Amino acid sequence: MPEEPRTTEEPRPTEGPRTPEEPNATEEPNAAEAAGPQGRGAARKIVDLDARSLRGLAHPLRMRLLASLRLEGPATASQLAARLGESSGATSYHLRQLATYGFVEDDPERGKGRERWWRSKHDGTRMETTLMRDPDPSVRGAYNELLHYHVTLHAEEASTWVGTQGEWSREWQDSADLSDYTLRLTPARTEELGKRIHQLIESYRELEADKGNPDAARVRVHSHVFPTHPTT
């Protein structure tokens, strides 16, 4: 069991904000790879957002629907309605809108009854920071809405862990981590740090041996790297 304490640091002054061109990645893993759009061992599919698809996704219920399909696997509109506390009419409509913008599709292996089964077409979403500077205010608004959704989701997931960690074994309690650090970096070094974090995470995705291990569980990893102004 790891003996390292959870780390929190008092912030120190950082450089003013400049935005690197590395895209922001938001991913929700499928419940089981075999249930995902590719199957076990296949290359992961990441969709790059453009202005049209960003506007089509940036709706509170659509973002929740897509996250649920990626996290929990294929489902019907009724199942998603029960899961998210919405009406089946609302989930059905917004699933069709997600399909129009290319985010979800019918699941042919399950959709043989009266109700359609839906699945995500991709494993993750990526968007360039150029969309934040788009001349169209609706695109900039959609960009901010999508980021705020994910920041809120991350906070909710971390709070859920804190509130329910007593339900997990001591091994999981000791292995989980909630830490923060403050560094003084240039934009180039910050971009390098983000890329190295992503590379390290991806290297653990390749550990196939853990997938059949009864001690393994789905683990959420959040990555936030950003500049801050000094507090006055």
GROMACS .gro file of C-alpha atoms in nm, residues 21-122:
model
  102
   21GLU     CA    1  -0.255   2.504  -2.893
   22GLU     CA    2  -0.272   2.153  -2.752
   23PRO     CA    3  -0.637   2.038  -2.770
   24ASN     CA    4  -0.842   1.966  -2.461
   25ALA     CA    5  -0.939   1.602  -2.428
   26THR     CA    6  -1.250   1.480  -2.253
   27GLU     CA    7  -1.309   1.109  -2.233
   28GLU     CA    8  -1.552   0.873  -2.069
   29PRO     CA    9  -1.452   0.504  -2.100
   30ASN     CA   10  -1.703   0.247  -2.216
   31ALA     CA   11  -1.833   0.009  -1.949
   32ALA     CA   12  -1.667  -0.282  -2.131
   33GLU     CA   13  -1.449  -0.260  -2.438
   34ALA     CA   14  -1.648  -0.531  -2.612
   35ALA     CA   15  -1.958  -0.313  -2.573
   36GLY     CA   16  -1.784  -0.009  -2.720
   37PRO     CA   17  -1.783   0.094  -3.084
   38GLN     CA   18  -1.463  -0.097  -3.164
   39GLY     CA   19  -1.426  -0.401  -2.941
   40ARG     CA   20  -1.136  -0.521  -2.728
   41GLY     CA   21  -0.789  -0.439  -2.850
   42ALA     CA   22  -0.897  -0.203  -3.131
   43ALA     CA   23  -0.761   0.150  -3.165
   44ARG     CA   24  -0.957   0.405  -2.965
   45LYS     CA   25  -1.174   0.649  -3.158
   46ILE     CA   26  -1.147   1.014  -3.061
   47VAL     CA   27  -1.371   1.271  -3.230
   48ASP     CA   28  -1.230   1.619  -3.300
   49LEU     CA   29  -1.496   1.885  -3.259
   50ASP     CA   30  -1.554   2.158  -3.516
   51ALA     CA   31  -1.784   2.457  -3.475
   52ARG     CA   32  -2.095   2.268  -3.593
   53SER     CA   33  -2.046   1.956  -3.382
   54LEU     CA   34  -1.947   2.164  -3.077
   55ARG     CA   35  -2.274   2.359  -3.095
   56GLY     CA   36  -2.464   2.033  -3.140
   57LEU     CA   37  -2.309   1.878  -2.829
   58ALA     CA   38  -2.314   2.179  -2.596
   59HIS     CA   39  -2.655   2.111  -2.440
   60PRO     CA   40  -2.682   2.000  -2.075
   61LEU     CA   41  -2.883   1.684  -2.141
   62ARG     CA   42  -2.691   1.585  -2.455
   63MET     CA   43  -2.360   1.604  -2.270
   64ARG     CA   44  -2.501   1.387  -1.989
   65LEU     CA   45  -2.646   1.135  -2.236
   66LEU     CA   46  -2.318   1.100  -2.423
   67ALA     CA   47  -2.118   1.068  -2.100
   68SER     CA   48  -2.358   0.799  -1.975
   69LEU     CA   49  -2.333   0.596  -2.297
   70ARG     CA   50  -1.954   0.613  -2.286
   71LEU     CA   51  -1.929   0.533  -1.917
   72GLU     CA   52  -2.204   0.273  -1.878
   73GLY     CA   53  -2.236   0.133  -2.231
   74PRO     CA   54  -2.528   0.105  -2.477
   75ALA     CA   55  -2.879   0.184  -2.355
   76THR     CA   56  -3.230   0.270  -2.470
   77ALA     CA   57  -3.394   0.610  -2.434
   78SER     CA   58  -3.609   0.472  -2.149
   79GLN     CA   59  -3.309   0.332  -1.965
   80LEU     CA   60  -3.124   0.661  -1.998
   81ALA     CA   61  -3.432   0.852  -1.880
   82ALA     CA   62  -3.445   0.641  -1.563
   83ARG     CA   63  -3.070   0.673  -1.512
   84LEU     CA   64  -3.064   1.052  -1.550
   85GLY     CA   65  -3.402   1.140  -1.401
   86GLU     CA   66  -3.544   1.272  -1.730
   87SER     CA   67  -3.849   1.190  -1.940
   88SER     CA   68  -3.809   0.929  -2.215
   89GLY     CA   69  -3.946   1.182  -2.463
   90ALA     CA   70  -3.662   1.423  -2.381
   91THR     CA   71  -3.390   1.157  -2.394
   92SER     CA   72  -3.528   1.017  -2.721
   93TYR     CA   73  -3.529   1.361  -2.886
   94HIS     CA   74  -3.178   1.454  -2.773
   95LEU     CA   75  -3.039   1.112  -2.869
   96ARG     CA   76  -3.166   1.173  -3.221
   97GLN     CA   77  -2.996   1.514  -3.215
   98LEU     CA   78  -2.671   1.353  -3.101
   99ALA     CA   79  -2.704   1.109  -3.391
  100THR     CA   80  -2.757   1.400  -3.633
  101TYR     CA   81  -2.427   1.552  -3.519
  102GLY     CA   82  -2.244   1.218  -3.540
  103PHE     CA   83  -2.195   1.136  -3.171
  104VAL     CA   84  -2.419   0.828  -3.128
  105GLU     CA   85  -2.559   0.552  -3.345
  106ASP     CA   86  -2.789   0.250  -3.331
  107ASP     CA   87  -2.644  -0.059  -3.166
  108PRO     CA   88  -2.728  -0.331  -3.424
  109GLU     CA   89  -2.645  -0.615  -3.184
  110ARG     CA   90  -2.905  -0.503  -2.931
  111GLY     CA   91  -3.166  -0.307  -3.124
  112LYS     CA   92  -3.383  -0.602  -3.224
  113GLY     CA   93  -3.685  -0.525  -3.008
  114ARG     CA   94  -3.940  -0.246  -3.015
  115GLU     CA   95  -3.710   0.017  -2.864
  116ARG     CA   96  -3.388   0.148  -3.019
  117TRP     CA   97  -3.060   0.085  -2.845
  118TRP     CA   98  -2.800   0.361  -2.869
  119ARG     CA   99  -2.423   0.359  -2.832
  120SER     CA  100  -2.150   0.618  -2.856
  121LYS     CA  101  -1.961   0.625  -3.186
  122HIS     CA  102  -1.639   0.735  -3.017
   0.00000   0.00000   0.00000
